[in-house]
């Protein structure tokens, strides 16, 4: 359904392109700072063409990278603030099991970030009978982790943005960006101007920044989102009260596998491979259903070994987009030539939970404030060659 009709105007303090979760939280923070903000979305809302749709995402404190785990207390606080502002439940605490071989560096880093001990196969089976670790493998339990209700969260943050005076215009595709002291953005429905622009356009970001002489190593991936049925309803111990899980360092799944309890479809567990096939976001929905899907074989093998209470073929399959960077860290930075243009991109399939802080950081960058977290790992200049492309 299209956004409610709002007064047509052409000049704003800030324009944000892309109303997924990152752009919406960016606009939310700007509006709370009393900045007259325009949030543009090319598709009519709600839609399933990008990376922010669906009912559930994992939220966790366990991160191998310290710079993400340090952001998580701020993220939890901001998610709770949004719940209070809207009177809506956005999070269910389920816990998260992170499993893998002993000595795996990222698994050890997760354990250190939580300050807890490993669980062995027997201890995990006693706690969660549906999981079966392989011989010698270990797990850590992030007890504060859980599930974010993604669609509900996106609606909530957009609602508060509007409540604070923000303008959301959906069904408007951006055609052209003209940089300068005042940035001009031309869409299919109008021309808008602002002294600041923030681009959070997901898989479409690469095309936008190429207009601005910047070539970023962003790779959109088409991800299979799979749901698996219990062999005997209620017997696998994997219902809505079971934990999320994440694998690290498994030889048969180098990109990692993750799972969430039965929420979207009663009796079906969401288990996905954290990888996919390169795609053009404009053509994602044209991909033939008969195309080979080798990731399904990876998941089927994993389920037969680790989740024996589930059927080994998916009952429901959907798709989502990731936009990956080579190192799977985000891009949160100013354009190297146009400092009043800020870019948030490359969330690599793990950005949803961090969106409240990402939005705050992009807001701070745009307003010229000192960022509230260390930004060293998110700089554009970590990628060679992108500056040479800037005109």
mmCIF file of C-alpha atoms in Angstrom:
data_model
loop_
_atom_site.group_PDB
_atom_site.id
_atom_site.type_symbol
_atom_site.label_atom_id
_atom_site.label_comp_id
_atom_site.label_asym_id
_atom_site.label_seq_id
_atom_site.Cartn_x
_atom_site.Cartn_y
_atom_site.Cartn_z
ATOM 1 C CA UNK A 1 0.000 0.000 0.000
ATOM 2 C CA UNK A 2 1.349 3.410 -0.916
ATOM 3 C CA UNK A 3 2.377 5.870 1.750
ATOM 4 C CA UNK A 4 -0.360 8.281 2.831
ATOM 5 C CA UNK A 5 -0.549 11.380 0.678
ATOM 6 C CA UNK A 6 1.832 14.050 1.937
ATOM 7 C CA UNK A 7 2.328 17.662 0.861
ATOM 8 C CA UNK A 8 4.489 17.977 -2.252
ATOM 9 C CA UNK A 9 7.592 20.082 -1.677
ATOM 10 C CA UNK A 10 11.006 20.114 -3.300
ATOM 11 C CA UNK A 11 13.572 21.258 -0.715
ATOM 12 C CA UNK A 12 14.682 19.371 2.409
ATOM 13 C CA UNK A 13 17.517 19.356 4.938
ATOM 14 C CA UNK A 14 18.449 15.761 4.032
ATOM 15 C CA UNK A 15 17.373 13.230 1.387
ATOM 16 C CA UNK A 16 17.723 9.499 2.073
ATOM 17 C CA UNK A 17 17.471 7.102 -0.895
ATOM 18 C CA UNK A 18 16.194 3.637 0.027
ATOM 19 C CA UNK A 19 13.564 2.860 2.670
ATOM 20 C CA UNK A 20 14.799 -0.533 3.790
ATOM 21 C CA UNK A 21 15.693 -0.971 7.440
ATOM 22 C CA UNK A 22 19.021 0.918 7.178
ATOM 23 C CA UNK A 23 17.608 3.921 5.332
ATOM 24 C CA UNK A 24 14.506 4.016 7.510
ATOM 25 C CA UNK A 25 16.557 4.077 10.725
ATOM 26 C CA UNK A 26 18.825 6.743 9.226
ATOM 27 C CA UNK A 27 15.791 8.881 8.445
ATOM 28 C CA UNK A 28 14.378 8.142 11.923
ATOM 29 C CA UNK A 29 17.505 9.511 13.625
ATOM 30 C CA UNK A 30 17.572 12.582 11.368
ATOM 31 C CA UNK A 31 13.932 13.370 12.082
ATOM 32 C CA UNK A 32 14.560 13.032 15.805
ATOM 33 C CA UNK A 33 17.286 15.675 15.353
ATOM 34 C CA UNK A 34 14.587 17.907 13.831
ATOM 35 C CA UNK A 35 16.036 17.667 10.325
ATOM 36 C CA UNK A 36 13.456 18.012 7.558
ATOM 37 C CA UNK A 37 14.047 14.639 5.924
ATOM 38 C CA UNK A 38 12.778 13.050 2.706
ATOM 39 C CA UNK A 39 12.944 9.242 2.524
ATOM 40 C CA UNK A 40 12.582 7.909 -1.039
ATOM 41 C CA UNK A 41 11.632 4.340 -1.965
ATOM 42 C CA UNK A 42 11.448 3.085 -5.552
ATOM 43 C CA UNK A 43 8.821 0.397 -4.838
ATOM 44 C CA UNK A 44 5.353 0.738 -3.377
ATOM 45 C CA UNK A 45 5.393 -0.247 0.302
ATOM 46 C CA UNK A 46 5.378 -2.891 1.595
ATOM 47 C CA UNK A 47 7.415 -4.894 -0.923
ATOM 48 C CA UNK A 48 9.631 -7.986 -1.062
ATOM 49 C CA UNK A 49 12.141 -6.891 -3.702
ATOM 50 C CA UNK A 50 15.011 -5.949 -1.396
ATOM 51 C CA UNK A 51 16.697 -7.195 1.781
ATOM 52 C CA UNK A 52 14.434 -6.000 4.610
ATOM 53 C CA UNK A 53 11.234 -7.997 4.077
ATOM 54 C CA UNK A 54 10.149 -11.177 5.825
ATOM 55 C CA UNK A 55 8.966 -11.809 9.339
ATOM 56 C CA UNK A 56 12.151 -12.688 11.203
ATOM 57 C CA UNK A 57 15.839 -11.912 11.637
ATOM 58 C CA UNK A 58 18.357 -13.023 14.276
ATOM 59 C CA UNK A 59 19.605 -10.527 16.833
ATOM 60 C CA UNK A 60 22.676 -11.573 18.801
ATOM 61 C CA UNK A 61 25.484 -10.241 20.965
ATOM 62 C CA UNK A 62 27.828 -13.077 19.929
ATOM 63 C CA UNK A 63 30.047 -11.718 17.178
ATOM 64 C CA UNK A 64 33.568 -12.795 16.220
ATOM 65 C CA UNK A 65 34.381 -9.158 15.361
ATOM 66 C CA UNK A 66 34.740 -7.023 18.457
ATOM 67 C CA UNK A 67 33.647 -3.863 16.622
ATOM 68 C CA UNK A 68 30.202 -5.377 16.029
ATOM 69 C CA UNK A 69 29.803 -6.902 19.483
ATOM 70 C CA UNK A 70 30.602 -3.471 20.981
ATOM 71 C CA UNK A 71 27.686 -1.986 19.033
ATOM 72 C CA UNK A 72 25.147 -4.513 20.266
ATOM 73 C CA UNK A 73 24.296 -2.976 23.684
ATOM 74 C CA UNK A 74 23.449 0.259 21.843
ATOM 75 C CA UNK A 75 21.401 -1.737 19.310
ATOM 76 C CA UNK A 76 19.378 -3.535 21.990
ATOM 77 C CA UNK A 77 18.729 -0.209 23.730
ATOM 78 C CA UNK A 78 17.516 1.432 20.505
ATOM 79 C CA UNK A 79 15.315 -1.527 19.560
ATOM 80 C CA UNK A 80 13.731 -1.342 23.018
ATOM 81 C CA UNK A 81 13.269 2.408 22.570
ATOM 82 C CA UNK A 82 11.435 1.793 19.285
ATOM 83 C CA UNK A 83 9.224 -0.800 20.988
ATOM 84 C CA UNK A 84 8.331 1.761 23.654
ATOM 85 C CA UNK A 85 7.670 4.494 21.074
ATOM 86 C CA UNK A 86 5.255 2.349 19.084
ATOM 87 C CA UNK A 87 3.842 0.075 21.786
ATOM 88 C CA UNK A 88 4.761 -2.859 19.552
ATOM 89 C CA UNK A 89 6.686 -6.039 20.402
ATOM 90 C CA UNK A 90 9.618 -6.289 17.988
ATOM 91 C CA UNK A 91 11.794 -8.927 19.666
ATOM 92 C CA UNK A 92 11.410 -12.409 21.109
ATOM 93 C CA UNK A 93 14.239 -13.707 23.300
ATOM 94 C CA UNK A 94 15.026 -17.290 22.267
ATOM 95 C CA UNK A 95 18.765 -17.614 22.805
ATOM 96 C CA UNK A 96 21.289 -18.474 20.109
ATOM 97 C CA UNK A 97 23.484 -21.566 19.788
ATOM 98 C CA UNK A 98 26.759 -20.963 17.929
ATOM 99 C CA UNK A 99 28.374 -24.277 17.021
ATOM 100 C CA UNK A 100 31.488 -25.534 15.313
ATOM 101 C CA UNK A 101 34.766 -27.407 15.758
ATOM 102 C CA UNK A 102 36.916 -26.704 18.827
ATOM 103 C CA UNK A 103 39.732 -24.294 18.137
ATOM 104 C CA UNK A 104 37.795 -22.503 15.385
ATOM 105 C CA UNK A 105 39.030 -18.871 15.741
ATOM 106 C CA UNK A 106 35.680 -17.152 15.146
ATOM 107 C CA UNK A 107 33.877 -19.508 17.511
ATOM 108 C CA UNK A 108 36.503 -18.832 20.171
ATOM 109 C CA UNK A 109 36.071 -15.083 19.562
ATOM 110 C CA UNK A 110 32.316 -15.445 20.109
ATOM 111 C CA UNK A 111 32.957 -17.299 23.354
ATOM 112 C CA UNK A 112 35.283 -14.522 24.522
ATOM 113 C CA UNK A 113 32.759 -11.816 23.580
ATOM 114 C CA UNK A 114 30.166 -13.537 25.776
ATOM 115 C CA UNK A 115 32.575 -14.438 28.587
ATOM 116 C CA UNK A 116 31.214 -17.977 28.925
ATOM 117 C CA UNK A 117 32.381 -21.563 28.571
ATOM 118 C CA UNK A 118 31.792 -23.996 25.716
ATOM 119 C CA UNK A 119 29.036 -26.606 25.814
ATOM 120 C CA UNK A 120 29.847 -30.111 24.609
ATOM 121 C CA UNK A 121 27.458 -32.379 22.679
ATOM 122 C CA UNK A 122 25.934 -33.917 25.810
ATOM 123 C CA UNK A 123 25.336 -30.568 27.518
ATOM 124 C CA UNK A 124 23.764 -29.089 24.392
ATOM 125 C CA UNK A 125 21.506 -32.121 23.849
ATOM 126 C CA UNK A 126 20.322 -31.890 27.432
ATOM 127 C CA UNK A 127 19.482 -28.200 26.998
ATOM 128 C CA UNK A 128 18.107 -28.431 23.439
ATOM 129 C CA UNK A 129 17.182 -32.009 22.472
ATOM 130 C CA UNK A 130 16.587 -31.068 18.831
ATOM 131 C CA UNK A 131 20.273 -30.328 18.194
ATOM 132 C CA UNK A 132 22.857 -33.033 17.644
ATOM 133 C CA UNK A 133 26.480 -31.906 17.660
ATOM 134 C CA UNK A 134 28.977 -34.113 15.858
ATOM 135 C CA UNK A 135 31.728 -35.858 17.818
ATOM 136 C CA UNK A 136 34.177 -33.406 19.343
ATOM 137 C CA UNK A 137 32.278 -30.295 18.321
ATOM 138 C CA UNK A 138 31.351 -27.548 20.784
ATOM 139 C CA UNK A 139 28.841 -24.725 21.106
ATOM 140 C CA UNK A 140 28.344 -21.445 22.936
ATOM 141 C CA UNK A 141 24.971 -20.126 24.067
ATOM 142 C CA UNK A 142 24.131 -16.442 23.656
ATOM 143 C CA UNK A 143 21.209 -16.293 26.079
ATOM 144 C CA UNK A 144 20.197 -12.689 25.251
ATOM 145 C CA UNK A 145 19.838 -13.394 21.519
ATOM 146 C CA UNK A 146 16.555 -13.899 19.775
ATOM 147 C CA UNK A 147 14.325 -13.033 16.857
ATOM 148 C CA UNK A 148 13.472 -9.595 15.499
ATOM 149 C CA UNK A 149 10.087 -9.350 13.790
ATOM 150 C CA UNK A 150 11.425 -7.777 10.617
ATOM 151 C CA UNK A 151 8.326 -6.579 8.740
ATOM 152 C CA UNK A 152 6.848 -5.243 11.971
ATOM 153 C CA UNK A 153 10.125 -3.473 12.814
ATOM 154 C CA UNK A 154 10.329 -1.785 9.409
ATOM 155 C CA UNK A 155 6.770 -0.492 9.720
ATOM 156 C CA UNK A 156 7.465 0.720 13.272
ATOM 157 C CA UNK A 157 10.535 2.764 12.436
ATOM 158 C CA UNK A 158 8.819 4.340 9.433
ATOM 159 C CA UNK A 159 5.810 5.184 11.610
ATOM 160 C CA UNK A 160 7.977 7.019 14.153
ATOM 161 C CA UNK A 161 9.874 8.778 11.345
ATOM 162 C CA UNK A 162 6.590 10.148 9.995
ATOM 163 C CA UNK A 163 5.409 11.015 13.504
ATOM 164 C CA UNK A 164 8.487 13.237 13.873
ATOM 165 C CA UNK A 165 7.621 15.119 10.691
ATOM 166 C CA UNK A 166 9.521 13.032 8.137
ATOM 167 C CA UNK A 167 8.292 12.608 4.561
ATOM 168 C CA UNK A 168 8.239 9.114 3.038
ATOM 169 C CA UNK A 169 7.554 8.904 -0.688
ATOM 170 C CA UNK A 170 7.274 5.396 -2.102
ATOM 171 C CA UNK A 171 6.801 4.294 -5.700
ATOM 172 C CA UNK A 172 9.401 6.877 -6.796
ATOM 173 C CA UNK A 173 12.435 5.538 -8.614
ATOM 174 C CA UNK A 174 15.512 7.762 -8.542
ATOM 175 C CA UNK A 175 16.658 8.544 -12.070
ATOM 176 C CA UNK A 176 19.555 10.936 -11.527
ATOM 177 C CA UNK A 177 21.735 12.408 -8.770
ATOM 178 C CA UNK A 178 23.533 15.712 -9.394
ATOM 179 C CA UNK A 179 26.184 16.448 -6.744
ATOM 180 C CA UNK A 180 27.112 19.888 -5.532
ATOM 181 C CA UNK A 181 26.789 22.128 -2.490
ATOM 182 C CA UNK A 182 23.094 21.400 -2.964
ATOM 183 C CA UNK A 183 22.409 17.880 -4.217
ATOM 184 C CA UNK A 184 19.629 17.482 -6.782
ATOM 185 C CA UNK A 185 17.755 14.179 -6.941
ATOM 186 C CA UNK A 186 15.436 13.530 -9.884
ATOM 187 C CA UNK A 187 12.834 10.779 -9.545
ATOM 188 C CA UNK A 188 10.016 9.459 -11.691
ATOM 189 C CA UNK A 189 7.697 11.857 -9.859
ATOM 190 C CA UNK A 190 9.688 14.974 -9.058
ATOM 191 C CA UNK A 191 12.919 16.875 -8.453
ATOM 192 C CA UNK A 192 14.207 17.342 -4.913
ATOM 193 C CA UNK A 193 17.087 19.330 -3.468
ATOM 194 C CA UNK A 194 18.976 19.141 -0.182
ATOM 195 C CA UNK A 195 22.414 20.084 1.161
ATOM 196 C CA UNK A 196 22.897 16.465 2.308
ATOM 197 C CA UNK A 197 22.224 13.105 0.667
ATOM 198 C CA UNK A 198 22.453 9.607 2.152
ATOM 199 C CA UNK A 199 22.346 6.551 -0.135
ATOM 200 C CA UNK A 200 21.084 3.323 1.472
ATOM 201 C CA UNK A 201 19.734 1.618 -1.630
ATOM 202 C CA UNK A 202 20.773 -1.971 -0.929
ATOM 203 C CA UNK A 203 21.543 -3.948 -4.064
ATOM 204 C CA UNK A 204 20.931 -0.835 -6.194
ATOM 205 C CA UNK A 205 23.629 1.218 -4.424
ATOM 206 C CA UNK A 206 26.412 0.266 -6.834
ATOM 207 C CA UNK A 207 24.559 1.763 -9.797
ATOM 208 C CA UNK A 208 23.844 4.995 -7.914
ATOM 209 C CA UNK A 209 27.423 5.594 -6.830
ATOM 210 C CA UNK A 210 28.724 4.846 -10.323
ATOM 211 C CA UNK A 211 26.796 7.958 -11.382
ATOM 212 C CA UNK A 212 28.989 9.741 -8.850
ATOM 213 C CA UNK A 213 32.289 8.375 -10.197
ATOM 214 C CA UNK A 214 32.713 5.681 -7.543
ATOM 215 C CA UNK A 215 33.050 1.970 -8.188
ATOM 216 C CA UNK A 216 32.393 -0.028 -5.040
ATOM 217 C CA UNK A 217 32.935 -3.821 -4.851
ATOM 218 C CA UNK A 218 29.304 -4.640 -4.061
ATOM 219 C CA UNK A 219 27.954 -8.041 -5.138
ATOM 220 C CA UNK A 220 24.198 -8.668 -4.912
ATOM 221 C CA UNK A 221 23.440 -12.313 -4.128
ATOM 222 C CA UNK A 222 20.154 -14.181 -4.493
ATOM 223 C CA UNK A 223 19.644 -16.191 -1.306
ATOM 224 C CA UNK A 224 17.394 -19.201 -0.864
ATOM 225 C CA UNK A 225 15.313 -18.814 2.307
ATOM 226 C CA UNK A 226 14.171 -22.323 3.219
ATOM 227 C CA UNK A 227 11.667 -23.702 5.723
ATOM 228 C CA UNK A 228 11.839 -27.331 6.893
ATOM 229 C CA UNK A 229 9.045 -29.437 8.349
ATOM 230 C CA UNK A 230 9.281 -31.599 11.465
ATOM 231 C CA UNK A 231 9.044 -35.319 10.675
ATOM 232 C CA UNK A 232 6.543 -35.700 13.499
ATOM 233 C CA UNK A 233 4.869 -32.457 14.627
ATOM 234 C CA UNK A 234 6.172 -31.398 18.025
ATOM 235 C CA UNK A 235 8.714 -34.217 18.218
ATOM 236 C CA UNK A 236 11.881 -32.389 17.160
ATOM 237 C CA UNK A 237 11.919 -29.889 20.000
ATOM 238 C CA UNK A 238 12.303 -27.131 17.421
ATOM 239 C CA UNK A 239 9.080 -25.190 17.849
ATOM 240 C CA UNK A 240 8.641 -21.502 18.542
ATOM 241 C CA UNK A 241 10.440 -21.750 21.911
ATOM 242 C CA UNK A 242 13.631 -23.267 20.501
ATOM 243 C CA UNK A 243 16.778 -21.156 20.032
ATOM 244 C CA UNK A 244 18.237 -19.655 16.905
ATOM 245 C CA UNK A 245 21.524 -21.165 15.769
ATOM 246 C CA UNK A 246 24.583 -20.297 13.709
ATOM 247 C CA UNK A 247 27.454 -22.469 12.481
ATOM 248 C CA UNK A 248 31.079 -21.393 12.192
ATOM 249 C CA UNK A 249 33.969 -23.262 10.610
ATOM 250 C CA UNK A 250 32.156 -26.349 9.331
ATOM 251 C CA UNK A 251 34.062 -27.846 6.398
ATOM 252 C CA UNK A 252 30.822 -28.786 4.622
ATOM 253 C CA UNK A 253 29.396 -25.256 5.018
ATOM 254 C CA UNK A 254 32.227 -22.719 4.653
ATOM 255 C CA UNK A 255 29.860 -19.739 4.521
ATOM 256 C CA UNK A 256 27.897 -20.791 7.604
ATOM 257 C CA UNK A 257 24.348 -22.001 8.177
ATOM 258 C CA UNK A 258 21.806 -20.267 10.372
ATOM 259 C CA UNK A 259 18.366 -21.162 11.682
ATOM 260 C CA UNK A 260 15.400 -19.615 13.449
ATOM 261 C CA UNK A 261 12.517 -21.265 15.312
ATOM 262 C CA UNK A 262 9.045 -21.784 13.899
ATOM 263 C CA UNK A 263 7.540 -18.303 13.503
ATOM 264 C CA UNK A 264 6.580 -17.516 9.903
ATOM 265 C CA UNK A 265 5.072 -20.923 9.204
ATOM 266 C CA UNK A 266 3.850 -22.977 12.196
ATOM 267 C CA UNK A 267 5.689 -26.279 12.364
ATOM 268 C CA UNK A 268 8.416 -25.187 9.942
ATOM 269 C CA UNK A 269 11.931 -24.177 10.985
ATOM 270 C CA UNK A 270 13.821 -21.569 8.960
ATOM 271 C CA UNK A 271 17.288 -22.921 8.051
ATOM 272 C CA UNK A 272 19.395 -21.121 5.427
ATOM 273 C CA UNK A 273 22.880 -21.096 3.953
ATOM 274 C CA UNK A 274 24.649 -17.767 4.386
ATOM 275 C CA UNK A 275 25.560 -17.627 0.714
ATOM 276 C CA UNK A 276 23.913 -17.444 -2.688
ATOM 277 C CA UNK A 277 24.309 -16.863 -6.398
ATOM 278 C CA UNK A 278 25.247 -13.520 -8.001
ATOM 279 C CA UNK A 279 22.231 -11.719 -9.398
ATOM 280 C CA UNK A 280 21.092 -8.472 -10.961
ATOM 281 C CA UNK A 281 18.573 -6.952 -8.540
ATOM 282 C CA UNK A 282 16.453 -5.797 -11.494
ATOM 283 C CA UNK A 283 16.197 -9.387 -12.725
ATOM 284 C CA UNK A 284 16.086 -11.354 -9.481
ATOM 285 C CA UNK A 285 12.451 -12.312 -9.856
ATOM 286 C CA UNK A 286 13.107 -13.474 -13.434
ATOM 287 C CA UNK A 287 15.573 -16.135 -12.294
ATOM 288 C CA UNK A 288 14.185 -19.488 -13.482
ATOM 289 C CA UNK A 289 12.896 -21.714 -10.695
ATOM 290 C CA UNK A 290 14.595 -24.642 -12.391
ATOM 291 C CA UNK A 291 18.067 -23.129 -11.951
ATOM 292 C CA UNK A 292 20.505 -25.347 -10.015
ATOM 293 C CA UNK A 293 20.472 -24.674 -6.292
ATOM 294 C CA UNK A 294 23.560 -26.377 -4.840
ATOM 295 C CA UNK A 295 23.025 -24.679 -1.494
ATOM 296 C CA UNK A 296 19.953 -26.874 -0.883
ATOM 297 C CA UNK A 297 22.187 -29.965 -0.921
ATOM 298 C CA UNK A 298 24.450 -28.323 1.692
ATOM 299 C CA UNK A 299 21.441 -27.630 3.897
ATOM 300 C CA UNK A 300 19.939 -31.102 3.448
ATOM 301 C CA UNK A 301 23.207 -32.747 4.491
ATOM 302 C CA UNK A 302 23.500 -30.473 7.519
ATOM 303 C CA UNK A 303 19.930 -31.142 8.633
ATOM 304 C CA UNK A 304 20.285 -34.910 8.401
ATOM 305 C CA UNK A 305 23.324 -34.738 10.713
ATOM 306 C CA UNK A 306 22.500 -31.900 13.120
ATOM 307 C CA UNK A 307 18.699 -31.605 13.106
ATOM 308 C CA UNK A 308 17.493 -35.175 12.617
ATOM 309 C CA UNK A 309 13.929 -34.318 13.626
ATOM 310 C CA UNK A 310 13.423 -32.338 10.404
ATOM 311 C CA UNK A 311 12.627 -33.520 6.919
ATOM 312 C CA UNK A 312 15.661 -33.239 4.633
ATOM 313 C CA UNK A 313 13.901 -31.393 1.801
ATOM 314 C CA UNK A 314 12.494 -27.880 2.257
ATOM 315 C CA UNK A 315 8.731 -27.499 2.520
ATOM 316 C CA UNK A 316 8.756 -23.803 1.500
ATOM 317 C CA UNK A 317 11.364 -21.836 -0.428
ATOM 318 C CA UNK A 318 11.547 -18.052 -0.770
ATOM 319 C CA UNK A 319 14.282 -15.671 -1.877
ATOM 320 C CA UNK A 320 16.050 -12.635 -0.447
ATOM 321 C CA UNK A 321 18.886 -10.348 -1.550
ATOM 322 C CA UNK A 322 22.220 -9.914 0.171
ATOM 323 C CA UNK A 323 24.617 -7.218 -0.994
ATOM 324 C CA UNK A 324 28.080 -8.420 -0.041
ATOM 325 C CA UNK A 325 31.410 -6.667 0.242
ATOM 326 C CA UNK A 326 34.598 -8.730 -0.230
ATOM 327 C CA UNK A 327 35.285 -8.757 3.530
ATOM 328 C CA UNK A 328 31.577 -8.838 4.524
ATOM 329 C CA UNK A 329 32.003 -5.651 6.567
ATOM 330 C CA UNK A 330 29.716 -2.707 5.939
ATOM 331 C CA UNK A 331 30.460 0.464 4.009
ATOM 332 C CA UNK A 332 29.562 3.492 6.145
ATOM 333 C CA UNK A 333 31.410 6.515 4.834
ATOM 334 C CA UNK A 334 31.308 9.829 3.028
ATOM 335 C CA UNK A 335 31.866 9.929 -0.703
ATOM 336 C CA UNK A 336 35.619 10.611 -1.157
ATOM 337 C CA UNK A 337 34.942 13.636 -3.386
ATOM 338 C CA UNK A 338 31.501 14.833 -2.283
ATOM 339 C CA UNK A 339 31.581 14.996 1.505
ATOM 340 C CA UNK A 340 27.884 15.899 1.739
ATOM 341 C CA UNK A 341 26.976 12.526 0.207
ATOM 342 C CA UNK A 342 27.079 9.601 2.651
ATOM 343 C CA UNK A 343 26.890 5.923 1.664
ATOM 344 C CA UNK A 344 25.617 2.967 3.692
ATOM 345 C CA UNK A 345 25.966 -0.327 1.832
ATOM 346 C CA UNK A 346 27.229 -3.897 1.761
ATOM 347 C CA UNK A 347 25.391 -5.235 4.788
ATOM 348 C CA UNK A 348 26.248 -8.765 3.658
ATOM 349 C CA UNK A 349 23.298 -10.554 5.192
ATOM 350 C CA UNK A 350 24.033 -9.605 8.799
ATOM 351 C CA UNK A 351 23.033 -5.945 8.998
ATOM 352 C CA UNK A 352 19.380 -5.972 10.108
ATOM 353 C CA UNK A 353 20.050 -6.310 13.835
ATOM 354 C CA UNK A 354 22.572 -3.456 13.677
ATOM 355 C CA UNK A 355 20.293 -1.055 11.782
ATOM 356 C CA UNK A 356 19.503 1.213 14.767
ATOM 357 C CA UNK A 357 23.211 1.968 15.232
ATOM 358 C CA UNK A 358 23.970 2.012 11.499
ATOM 359 C CA UNK A 359 21.259 4.631 11.082
ATOM 360 C CA UNK A 360 22.694 6.654 13.938
ATOM 361 C CA UNK A 361 26.209 6.505 12.452
ATOM 362 C CA UNK A 362 25.016 7.546 8.977
ATOM 363 C CA UNK A 363 23.068 10.404 10.568
ATOM 364 C CA UNK A 364 26.182 11.510 12.477
ATOM 365 C CA UNK A 365 28.355 11.338 9.354
ATOM 366 C CA UNK A 366 25.852 13.392 7.391
ATOM 367 C CA UNK A 367 25.622 16.064 10.088
ATOM 368 C CA UNK A 368 29.416 16.279 10.487
ATOM 369 C CA UNK A 369 29.354 14.927 14.035
ATOM 370 C CA UNK A 370 31.921 12.660 15.662
ATOM 371 C CA UNK A 371 30.679 9.082 15.081
ATOM 372 C CA UNK A 372 29.579 7.304 18.251
ATOM 373 C CA UNK A 373 31.454 4.092 17.289
ATOM 374 C CA UNK A 374 34.792 3.276 15.666
ATOM 375 C CA UNK A 375 34.398 3.586 11.885
ATOM 376 C CA UNK A 376 37.818 2.256 10.802
ATOM 377 C CA UNK A 377 36.454 -1.037 9.480
ATOM 378 C CA UNK A 378 33.748 0.616 7.364
ATOM 379 C CA UNK A 379 35.820 3.036 5.279
ATOM 380 C CA UNK A 380 35.512 3.116 1.491
ATOM 381 C CA UNK A 381 39.278 3.489 1.162
ATOM 382 C CA UNK A 382 39.914 -0.057 2.402
ATOM 383 C CA UNK A 383 39.087 -1.186 -1.130
ATOM 384 C CA UNK A 384 41.802 -0.463 -3.720
ATOM 385 C CA UNK A 385 40.862 1.284 -6.934
ATOM 386 C CA UNK A 386 37.606 2.919 -5.925
ATOM 387 C CA UNK A 387 39.193 6.358 -5.521
ATOM 388 C CA UNK A 388 40.790 6.164 -8.948
ATOM 389 C CA UNK A 389 37.311 5.819 -10.409
ATOM 390 C CA UNK A 390 36.095 9.032 -8.794
ATOM 391 C CA UNK A 391 35.831 11.751 -11.413
#
